PDB file of C-alpha atoms in Angstrom:
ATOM      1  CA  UNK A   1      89.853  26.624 -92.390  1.00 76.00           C
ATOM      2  CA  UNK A   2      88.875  27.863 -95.779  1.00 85.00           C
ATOM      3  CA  UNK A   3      89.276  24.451 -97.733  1.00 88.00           C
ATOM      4  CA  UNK A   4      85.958  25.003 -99.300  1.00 89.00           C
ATOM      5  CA  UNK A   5      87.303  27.986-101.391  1.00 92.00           C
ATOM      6  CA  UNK A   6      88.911  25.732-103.842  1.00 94.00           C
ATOM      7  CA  UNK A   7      86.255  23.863-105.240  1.00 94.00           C
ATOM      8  CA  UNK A   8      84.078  27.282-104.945  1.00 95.00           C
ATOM      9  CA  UNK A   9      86.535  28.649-107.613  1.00 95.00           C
ATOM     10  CA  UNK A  10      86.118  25.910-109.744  1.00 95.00           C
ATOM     11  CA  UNK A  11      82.726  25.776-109.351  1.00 95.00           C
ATOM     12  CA  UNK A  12      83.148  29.331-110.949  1.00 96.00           C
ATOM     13  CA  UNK A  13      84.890  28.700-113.764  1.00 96.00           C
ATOM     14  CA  UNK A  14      82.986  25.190-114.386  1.00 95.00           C
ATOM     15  CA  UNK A  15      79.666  27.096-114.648  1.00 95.00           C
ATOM     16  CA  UNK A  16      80.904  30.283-117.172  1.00 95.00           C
ATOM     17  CA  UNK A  17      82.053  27.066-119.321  1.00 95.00           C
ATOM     18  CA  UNK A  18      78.521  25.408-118.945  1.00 93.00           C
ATOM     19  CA  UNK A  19      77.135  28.539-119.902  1.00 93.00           C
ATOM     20  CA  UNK A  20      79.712  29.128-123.024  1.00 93.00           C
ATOM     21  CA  UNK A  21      78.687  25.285-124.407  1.00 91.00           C
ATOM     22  CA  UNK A  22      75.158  25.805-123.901  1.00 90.00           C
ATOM     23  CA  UNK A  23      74.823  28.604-126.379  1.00 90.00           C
ATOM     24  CA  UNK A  24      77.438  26.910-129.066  1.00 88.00           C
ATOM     25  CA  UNK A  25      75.623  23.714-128.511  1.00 85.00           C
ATOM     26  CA  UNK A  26      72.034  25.581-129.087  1.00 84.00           C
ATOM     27  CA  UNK A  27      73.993  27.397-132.567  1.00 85.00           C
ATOM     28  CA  UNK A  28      74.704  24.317-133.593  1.00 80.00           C
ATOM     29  CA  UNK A  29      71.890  21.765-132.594  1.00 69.00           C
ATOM     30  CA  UNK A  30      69.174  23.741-135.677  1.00 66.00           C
ATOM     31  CA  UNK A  31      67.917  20.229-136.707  1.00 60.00           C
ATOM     32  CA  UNK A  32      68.168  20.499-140.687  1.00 59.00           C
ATOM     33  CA  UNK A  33      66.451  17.297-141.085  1.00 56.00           C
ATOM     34  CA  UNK A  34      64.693  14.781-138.562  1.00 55.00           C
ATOM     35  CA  UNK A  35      67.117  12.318-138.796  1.00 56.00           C
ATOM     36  CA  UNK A  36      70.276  14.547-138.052  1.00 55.00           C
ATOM     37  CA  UNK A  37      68.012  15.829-134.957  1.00 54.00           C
ATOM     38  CA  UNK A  38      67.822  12.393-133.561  1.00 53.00           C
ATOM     39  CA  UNK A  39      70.926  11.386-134.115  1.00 53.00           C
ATOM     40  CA  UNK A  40      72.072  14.523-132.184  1.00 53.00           C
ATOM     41  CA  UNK A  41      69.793  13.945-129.317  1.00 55.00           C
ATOM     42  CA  UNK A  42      70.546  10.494-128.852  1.00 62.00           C
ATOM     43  CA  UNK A  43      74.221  12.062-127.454  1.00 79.00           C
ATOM     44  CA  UNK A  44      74.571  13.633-124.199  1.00 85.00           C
ATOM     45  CA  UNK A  45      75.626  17.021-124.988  1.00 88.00           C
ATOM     46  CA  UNK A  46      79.042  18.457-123.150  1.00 89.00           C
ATOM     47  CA  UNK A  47      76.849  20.916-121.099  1.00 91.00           C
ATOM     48  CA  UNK A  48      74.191  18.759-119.421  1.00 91.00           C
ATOM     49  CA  UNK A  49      77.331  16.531-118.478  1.00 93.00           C
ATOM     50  CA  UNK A  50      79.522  19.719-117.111  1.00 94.00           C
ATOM     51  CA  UNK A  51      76.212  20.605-115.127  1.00 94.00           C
ATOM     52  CA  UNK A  52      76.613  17.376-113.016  1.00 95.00           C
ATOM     53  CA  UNK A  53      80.207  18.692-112.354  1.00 95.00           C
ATOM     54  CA  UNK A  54      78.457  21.684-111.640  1.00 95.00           C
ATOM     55  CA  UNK A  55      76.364  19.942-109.234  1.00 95.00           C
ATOM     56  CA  UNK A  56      78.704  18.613-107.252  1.00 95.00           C
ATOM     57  CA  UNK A  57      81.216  21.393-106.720  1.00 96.00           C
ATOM     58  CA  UNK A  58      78.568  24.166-105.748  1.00 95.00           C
ATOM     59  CA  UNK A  59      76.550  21.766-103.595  1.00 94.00           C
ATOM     60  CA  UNK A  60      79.637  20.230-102.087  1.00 94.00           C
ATOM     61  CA  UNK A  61      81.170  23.911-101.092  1.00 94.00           C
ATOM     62  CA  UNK A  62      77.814  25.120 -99.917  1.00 95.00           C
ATOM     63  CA  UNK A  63      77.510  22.422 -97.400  1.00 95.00           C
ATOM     64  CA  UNK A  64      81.302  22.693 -96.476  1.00 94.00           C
ATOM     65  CA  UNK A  65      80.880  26.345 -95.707  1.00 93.00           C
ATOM     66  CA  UNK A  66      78.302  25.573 -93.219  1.00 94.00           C
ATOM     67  CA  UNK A  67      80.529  23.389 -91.610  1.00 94.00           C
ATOM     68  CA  UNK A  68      82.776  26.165 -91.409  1.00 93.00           C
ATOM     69  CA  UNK A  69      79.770  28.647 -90.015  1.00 93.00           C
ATOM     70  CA  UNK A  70      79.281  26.011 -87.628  1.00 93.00           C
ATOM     71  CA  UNK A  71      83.097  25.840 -86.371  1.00 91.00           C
ATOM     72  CA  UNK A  72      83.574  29.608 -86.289  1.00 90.00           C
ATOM     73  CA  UNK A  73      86.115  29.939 -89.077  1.00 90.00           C
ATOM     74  CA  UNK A  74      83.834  31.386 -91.439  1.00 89.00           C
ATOM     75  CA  UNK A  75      81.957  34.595 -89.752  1.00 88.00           C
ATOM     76  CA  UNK A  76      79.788  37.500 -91.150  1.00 87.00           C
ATOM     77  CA  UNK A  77      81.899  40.776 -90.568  1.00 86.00           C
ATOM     78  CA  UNK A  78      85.438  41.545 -92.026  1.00 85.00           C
ATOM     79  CA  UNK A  79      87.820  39.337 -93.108  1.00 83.00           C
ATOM     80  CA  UNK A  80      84.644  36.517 -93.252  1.00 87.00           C
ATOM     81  CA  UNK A  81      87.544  34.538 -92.282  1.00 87.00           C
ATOM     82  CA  UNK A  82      88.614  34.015 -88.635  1.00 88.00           C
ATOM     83  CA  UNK A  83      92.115  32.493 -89.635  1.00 86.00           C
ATOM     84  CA  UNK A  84      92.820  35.915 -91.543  1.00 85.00           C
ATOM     85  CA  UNK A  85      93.339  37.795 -88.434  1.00 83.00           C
ATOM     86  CA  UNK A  86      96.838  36.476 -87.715  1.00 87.00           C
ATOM     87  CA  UNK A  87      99.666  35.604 -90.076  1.00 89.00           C
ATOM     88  CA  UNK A  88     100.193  32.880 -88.702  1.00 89.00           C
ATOM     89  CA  UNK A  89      96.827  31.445 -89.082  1.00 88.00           C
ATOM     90  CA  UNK A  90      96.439  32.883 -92.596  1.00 90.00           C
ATOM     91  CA  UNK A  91      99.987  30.593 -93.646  1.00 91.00           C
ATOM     92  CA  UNK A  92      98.014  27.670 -92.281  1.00 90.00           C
ATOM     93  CA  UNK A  93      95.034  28.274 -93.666  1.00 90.00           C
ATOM     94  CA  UNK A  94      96.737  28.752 -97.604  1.00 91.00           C
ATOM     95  CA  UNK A  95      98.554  25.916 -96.524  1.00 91.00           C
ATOM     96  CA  UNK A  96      95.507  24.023 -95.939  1.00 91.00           C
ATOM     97  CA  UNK A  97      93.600  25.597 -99.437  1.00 91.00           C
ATOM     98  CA  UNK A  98      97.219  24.122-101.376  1.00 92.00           C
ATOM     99  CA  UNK A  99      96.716  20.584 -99.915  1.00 93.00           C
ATOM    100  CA  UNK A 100      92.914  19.857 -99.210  1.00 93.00           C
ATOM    101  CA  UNK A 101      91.445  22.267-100.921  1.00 93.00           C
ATOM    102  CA  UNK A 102      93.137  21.216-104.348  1.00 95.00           C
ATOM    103  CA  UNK A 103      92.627  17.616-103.189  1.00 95.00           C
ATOM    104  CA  UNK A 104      89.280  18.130-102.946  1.00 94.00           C
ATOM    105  CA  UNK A 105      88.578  19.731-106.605  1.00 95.00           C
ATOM    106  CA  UNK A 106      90.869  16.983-107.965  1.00 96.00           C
ATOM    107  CA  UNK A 107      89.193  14.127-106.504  1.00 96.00           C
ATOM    108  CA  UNK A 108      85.610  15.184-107.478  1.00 96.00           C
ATOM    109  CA  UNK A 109      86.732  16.350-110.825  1.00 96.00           C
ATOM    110  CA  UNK A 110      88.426  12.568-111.115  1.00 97.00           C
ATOM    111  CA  UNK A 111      85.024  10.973-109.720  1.00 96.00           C
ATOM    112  CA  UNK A 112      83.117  13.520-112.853  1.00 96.00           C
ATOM    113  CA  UNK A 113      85.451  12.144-115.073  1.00 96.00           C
ATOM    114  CA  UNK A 114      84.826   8.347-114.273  1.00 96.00           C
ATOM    115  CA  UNK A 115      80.975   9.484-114.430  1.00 94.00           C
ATOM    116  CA  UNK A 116      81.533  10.896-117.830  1.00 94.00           C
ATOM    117  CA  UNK A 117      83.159   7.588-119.198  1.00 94.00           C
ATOM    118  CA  UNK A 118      81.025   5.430-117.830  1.00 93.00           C
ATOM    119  CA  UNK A 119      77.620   7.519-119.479  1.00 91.00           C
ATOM    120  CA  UNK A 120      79.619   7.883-122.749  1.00 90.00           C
ATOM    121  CA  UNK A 121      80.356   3.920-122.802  1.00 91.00           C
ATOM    122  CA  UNK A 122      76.421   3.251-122.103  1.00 89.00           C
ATOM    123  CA  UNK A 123      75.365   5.670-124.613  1.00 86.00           C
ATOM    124  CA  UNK A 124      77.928   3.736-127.458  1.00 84.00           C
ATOM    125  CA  UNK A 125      76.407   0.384-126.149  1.00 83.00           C
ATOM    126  CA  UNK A 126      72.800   1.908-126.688  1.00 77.00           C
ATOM    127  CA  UNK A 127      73.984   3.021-130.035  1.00 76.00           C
ATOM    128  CA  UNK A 128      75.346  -0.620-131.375  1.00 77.00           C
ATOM    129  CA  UNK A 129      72.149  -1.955-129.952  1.00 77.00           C
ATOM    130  CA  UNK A 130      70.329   0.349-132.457  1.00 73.00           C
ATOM    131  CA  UNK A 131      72.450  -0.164-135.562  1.00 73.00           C
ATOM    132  CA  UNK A 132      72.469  -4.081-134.651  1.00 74.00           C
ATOM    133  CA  UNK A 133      67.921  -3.669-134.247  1.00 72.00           C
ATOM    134  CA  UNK A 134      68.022  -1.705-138.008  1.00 68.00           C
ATOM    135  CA  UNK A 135      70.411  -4.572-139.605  1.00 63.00           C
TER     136      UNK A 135
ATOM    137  CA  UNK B   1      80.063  11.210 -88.089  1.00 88.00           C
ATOM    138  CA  UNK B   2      79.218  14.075 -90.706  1.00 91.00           C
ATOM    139  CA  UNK B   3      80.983  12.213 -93.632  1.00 94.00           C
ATOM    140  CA  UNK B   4      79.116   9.018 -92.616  1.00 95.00           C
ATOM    141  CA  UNK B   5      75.632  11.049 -92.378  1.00 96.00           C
ATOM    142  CA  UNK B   6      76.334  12.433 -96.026  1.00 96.00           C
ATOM    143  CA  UNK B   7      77.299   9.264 -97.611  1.00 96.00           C
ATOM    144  CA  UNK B   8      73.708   7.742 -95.982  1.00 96.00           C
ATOM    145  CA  UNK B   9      71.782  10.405 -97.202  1.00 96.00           C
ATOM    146  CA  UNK B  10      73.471  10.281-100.669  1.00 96.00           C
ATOM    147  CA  UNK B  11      73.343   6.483-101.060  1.00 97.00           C
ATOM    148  CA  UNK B  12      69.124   6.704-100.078  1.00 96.00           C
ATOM    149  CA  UNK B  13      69.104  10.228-102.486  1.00 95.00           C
ATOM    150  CA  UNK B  14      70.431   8.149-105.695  1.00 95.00           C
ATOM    151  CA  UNK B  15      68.282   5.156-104.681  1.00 96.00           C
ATOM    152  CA  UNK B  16      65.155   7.179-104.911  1.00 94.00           C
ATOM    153  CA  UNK B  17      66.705   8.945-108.018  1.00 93.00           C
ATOM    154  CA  UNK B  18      67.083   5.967-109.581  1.00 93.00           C
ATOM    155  CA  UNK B  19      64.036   4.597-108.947  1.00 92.00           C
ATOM    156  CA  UNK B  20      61.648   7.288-110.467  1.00 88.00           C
ATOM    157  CA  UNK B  21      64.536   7.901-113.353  1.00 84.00           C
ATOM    158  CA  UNK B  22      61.658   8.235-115.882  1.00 83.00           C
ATOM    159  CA  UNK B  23      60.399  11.253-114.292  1.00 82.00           C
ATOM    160  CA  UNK B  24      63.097  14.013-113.655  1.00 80.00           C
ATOM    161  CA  UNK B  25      60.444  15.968-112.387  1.00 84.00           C
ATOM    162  CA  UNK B  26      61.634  16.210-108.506  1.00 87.00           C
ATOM    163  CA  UNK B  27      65.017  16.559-109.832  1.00 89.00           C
ATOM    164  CA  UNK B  28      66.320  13.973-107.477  1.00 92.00           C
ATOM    165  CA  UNK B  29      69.580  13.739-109.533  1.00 92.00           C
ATOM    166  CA  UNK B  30      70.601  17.579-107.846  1.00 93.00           C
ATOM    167  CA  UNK B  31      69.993  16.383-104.849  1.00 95.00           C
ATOM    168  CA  UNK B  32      72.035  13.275-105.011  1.00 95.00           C
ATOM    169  CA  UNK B  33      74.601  14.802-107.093  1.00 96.00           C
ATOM    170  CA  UNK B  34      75.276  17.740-104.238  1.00 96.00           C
ATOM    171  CA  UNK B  35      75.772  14.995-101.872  1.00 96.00           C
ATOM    172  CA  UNK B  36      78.191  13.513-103.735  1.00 96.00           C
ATOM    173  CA  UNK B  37      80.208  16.381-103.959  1.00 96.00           C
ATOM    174  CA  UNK B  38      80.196  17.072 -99.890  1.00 95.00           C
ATOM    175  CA  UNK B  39      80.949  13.531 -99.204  1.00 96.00           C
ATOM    176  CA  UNK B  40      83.499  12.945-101.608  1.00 96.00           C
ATOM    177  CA  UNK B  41      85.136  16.415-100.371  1.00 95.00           C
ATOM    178  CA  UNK B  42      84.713  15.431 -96.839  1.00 95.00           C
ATOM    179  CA  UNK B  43      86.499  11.720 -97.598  1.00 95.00           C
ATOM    180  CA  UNK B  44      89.472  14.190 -98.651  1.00 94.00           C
ATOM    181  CA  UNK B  45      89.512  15.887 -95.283  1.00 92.00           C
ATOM    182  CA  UNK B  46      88.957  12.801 -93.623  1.00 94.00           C
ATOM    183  CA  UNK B  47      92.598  11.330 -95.301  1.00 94.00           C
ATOM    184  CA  UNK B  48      94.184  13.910 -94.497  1.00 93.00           C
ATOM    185  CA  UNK B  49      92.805  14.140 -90.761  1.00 92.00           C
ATOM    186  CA  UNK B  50      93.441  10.429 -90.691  1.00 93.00           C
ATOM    187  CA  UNK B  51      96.907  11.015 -92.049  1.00 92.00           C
ATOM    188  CA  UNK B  52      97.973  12.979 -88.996  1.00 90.00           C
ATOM    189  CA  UNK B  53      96.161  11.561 -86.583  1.00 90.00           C
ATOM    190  CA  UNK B  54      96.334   8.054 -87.366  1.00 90.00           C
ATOM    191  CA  UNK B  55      94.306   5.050 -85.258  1.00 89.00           C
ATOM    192  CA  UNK B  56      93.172   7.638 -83.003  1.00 89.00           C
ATOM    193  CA  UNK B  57      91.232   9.619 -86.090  1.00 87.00           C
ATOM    194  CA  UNK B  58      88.807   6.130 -85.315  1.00 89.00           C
ATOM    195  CA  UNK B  59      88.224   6.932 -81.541  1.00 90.00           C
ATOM    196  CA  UNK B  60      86.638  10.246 -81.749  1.00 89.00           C
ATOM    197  CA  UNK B  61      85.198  11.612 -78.082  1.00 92.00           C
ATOM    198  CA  UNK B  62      81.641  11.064 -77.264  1.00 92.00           C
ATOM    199  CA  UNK B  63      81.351  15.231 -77.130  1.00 94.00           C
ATOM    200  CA  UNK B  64      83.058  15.221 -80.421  1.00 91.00           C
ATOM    201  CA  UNK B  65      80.782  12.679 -82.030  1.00 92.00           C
ATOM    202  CA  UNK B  66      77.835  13.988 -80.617  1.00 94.00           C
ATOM    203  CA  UNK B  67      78.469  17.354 -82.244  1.00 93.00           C
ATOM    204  CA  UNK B  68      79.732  15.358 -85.432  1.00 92.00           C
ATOM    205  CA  UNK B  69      76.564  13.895 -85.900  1.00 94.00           C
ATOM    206  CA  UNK B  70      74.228  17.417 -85.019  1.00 94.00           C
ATOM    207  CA  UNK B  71      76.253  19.160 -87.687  1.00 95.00           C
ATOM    208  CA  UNK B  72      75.736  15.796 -89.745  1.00 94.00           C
ATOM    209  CA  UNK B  73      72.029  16.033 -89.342  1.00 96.00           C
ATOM    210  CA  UNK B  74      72.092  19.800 -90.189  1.00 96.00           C
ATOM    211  CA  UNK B  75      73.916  19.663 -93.431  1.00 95.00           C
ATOM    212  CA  UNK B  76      71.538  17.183 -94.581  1.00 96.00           C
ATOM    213  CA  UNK B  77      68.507  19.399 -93.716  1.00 96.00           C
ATOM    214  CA  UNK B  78      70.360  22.133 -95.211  1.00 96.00           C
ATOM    215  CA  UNK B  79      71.034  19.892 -98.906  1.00 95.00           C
ATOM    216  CA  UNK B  80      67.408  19.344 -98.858  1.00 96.00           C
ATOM    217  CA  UNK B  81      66.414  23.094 -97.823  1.00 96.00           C
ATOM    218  CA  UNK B  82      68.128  23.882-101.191  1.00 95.00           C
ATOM    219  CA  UNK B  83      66.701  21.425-103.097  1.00 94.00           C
ATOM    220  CA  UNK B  84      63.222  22.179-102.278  1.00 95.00           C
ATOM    221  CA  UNK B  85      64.017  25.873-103.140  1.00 94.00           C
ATOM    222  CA  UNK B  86      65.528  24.792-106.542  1.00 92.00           C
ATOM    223  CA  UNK B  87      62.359  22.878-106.950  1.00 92.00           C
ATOM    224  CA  UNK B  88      60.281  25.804-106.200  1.00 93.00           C
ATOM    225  CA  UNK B  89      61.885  28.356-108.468  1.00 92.00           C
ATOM    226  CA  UNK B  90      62.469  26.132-111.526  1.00 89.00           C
ATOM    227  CA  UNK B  91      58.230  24.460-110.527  1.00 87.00           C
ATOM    228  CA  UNK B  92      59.046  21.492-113.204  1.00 85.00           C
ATOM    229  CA  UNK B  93      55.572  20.454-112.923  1.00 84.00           C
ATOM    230  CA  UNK B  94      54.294  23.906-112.741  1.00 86.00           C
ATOM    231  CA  UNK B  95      52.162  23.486-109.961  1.00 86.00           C
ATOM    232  CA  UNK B  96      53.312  26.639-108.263  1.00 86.00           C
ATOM    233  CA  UNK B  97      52.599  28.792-110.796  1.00 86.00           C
ATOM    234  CA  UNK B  98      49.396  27.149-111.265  1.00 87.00           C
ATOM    235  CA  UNK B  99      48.287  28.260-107.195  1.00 87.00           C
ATOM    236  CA  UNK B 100      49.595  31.579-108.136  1.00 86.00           C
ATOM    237  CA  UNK B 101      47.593  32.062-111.105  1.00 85.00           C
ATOM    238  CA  UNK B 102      44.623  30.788-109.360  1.00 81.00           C
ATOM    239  CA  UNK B 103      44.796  33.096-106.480  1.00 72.00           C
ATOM    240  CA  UNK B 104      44.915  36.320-108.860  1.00 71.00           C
TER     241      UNK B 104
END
């Protein structure tokens, strides 16, 4: 019904926060010396990892919203949503935004997580491998 | 149908992705990554259809499937529409406004 909404707010809120680490992380990442600027840019910073959350959530809630387009809950005149015109429907529908829709941003927030581990345990292997080269 | 269509189309997106992961410059990884998101969102629908249905969510009608797989095939046309787009406007290798400048 309007499932999609969910991960569209998130989607929101992910991409101000990309936007707010972007500029601390560009404050902060004035190379004072060659060697602190390549030990900073061997790291993935916070921002280019949020953007693959970012990624996901937009792309994922465009293409759900087509679905929707294509089943006739979402239209293009007043209330955009069909299940808005009774109360009824509209219960349903939040009902269906509380279960699925919050699934939804949970589950690809959880798979953006297990991404985020996984890149942060590579990039600490990569590191050792260094350190281990230089001894 | 549509879930299975997505999770194709992402699997070949983040083959390709990885493949040319030295050059970024298709930006594969958006594509792939958008995927993702639909088809783990539609796997949540599809538990919770499956929930409530139960066996019977695995015996869709023919009309239903058919229709399944059309909007399938559409969502992945429309994923790639708005990749090519976002490979226009950000022109990584610059090629577009190369054309541009060499029309004026």
């Amino acid at each position: 019904m309007a499932c999609f909404l969910v991960p569209t707010g998130e989607a929101i809120v992910t991409t101000i926060l990309t936007k707010a680490f972007k500029s601390k992380e560009k404050a902060e990442l004035t190379p004072v010396s060659d060697e602190i600027h390549e030990a900073v840019s061997s790291k993935i910073p916070f921002s280019k990892k949020l953007s693959w959350l970012n990624n996901m959530l937009w792309g994922g809630s465009a293409l759900l919203a087509f679905e929707h387009i294509w089943h006739g809950e979402v239209v293009p005149w007043f209330p955009f949503l069909t299940a808005m015109e009774s109360p009824e429907e509209a219960t349903a529908m939040l009902h269906e935004m509380s279960t699925v829709g919050v699934s939804m941003a949970v589950l690809v927030t959880a798979v953006w997580g297990i991404m985020v581990m996984t890149s942060d345990i590579i990039m600490k292997g990569k590191e050792m491998d260094v350190e281990g080269e230089e001894l | 149908m549509t879930l299975l269509i997505t999770v194709f189309a992402a699997c070949i997106t983040t083959v390709l992705w990885y493949k040319n992961a030295s050059d970024d410059s298709m930006k594969l990884g958006f594509l792939a990554l958008m995927y993702w998101g639909a088809s783990l969102m539609w796997m949540c629908d599809a538990i919770f259809e499956y929930k409530e249905l139960g066996a019977e969510f695995f015996t869709p009608e023919t009309a239903d499937m058919i229709n399944d797989s059309f909007l399938g095939l559409s969502v992945v046309a429309l994923g790639m529409v708005i990749w090519l787009v976002q490979l226009i406007v950000k022109d990584p290798k610059g090629i577009v406004r190369k054309s541009i400048s060499k029309k004026m």
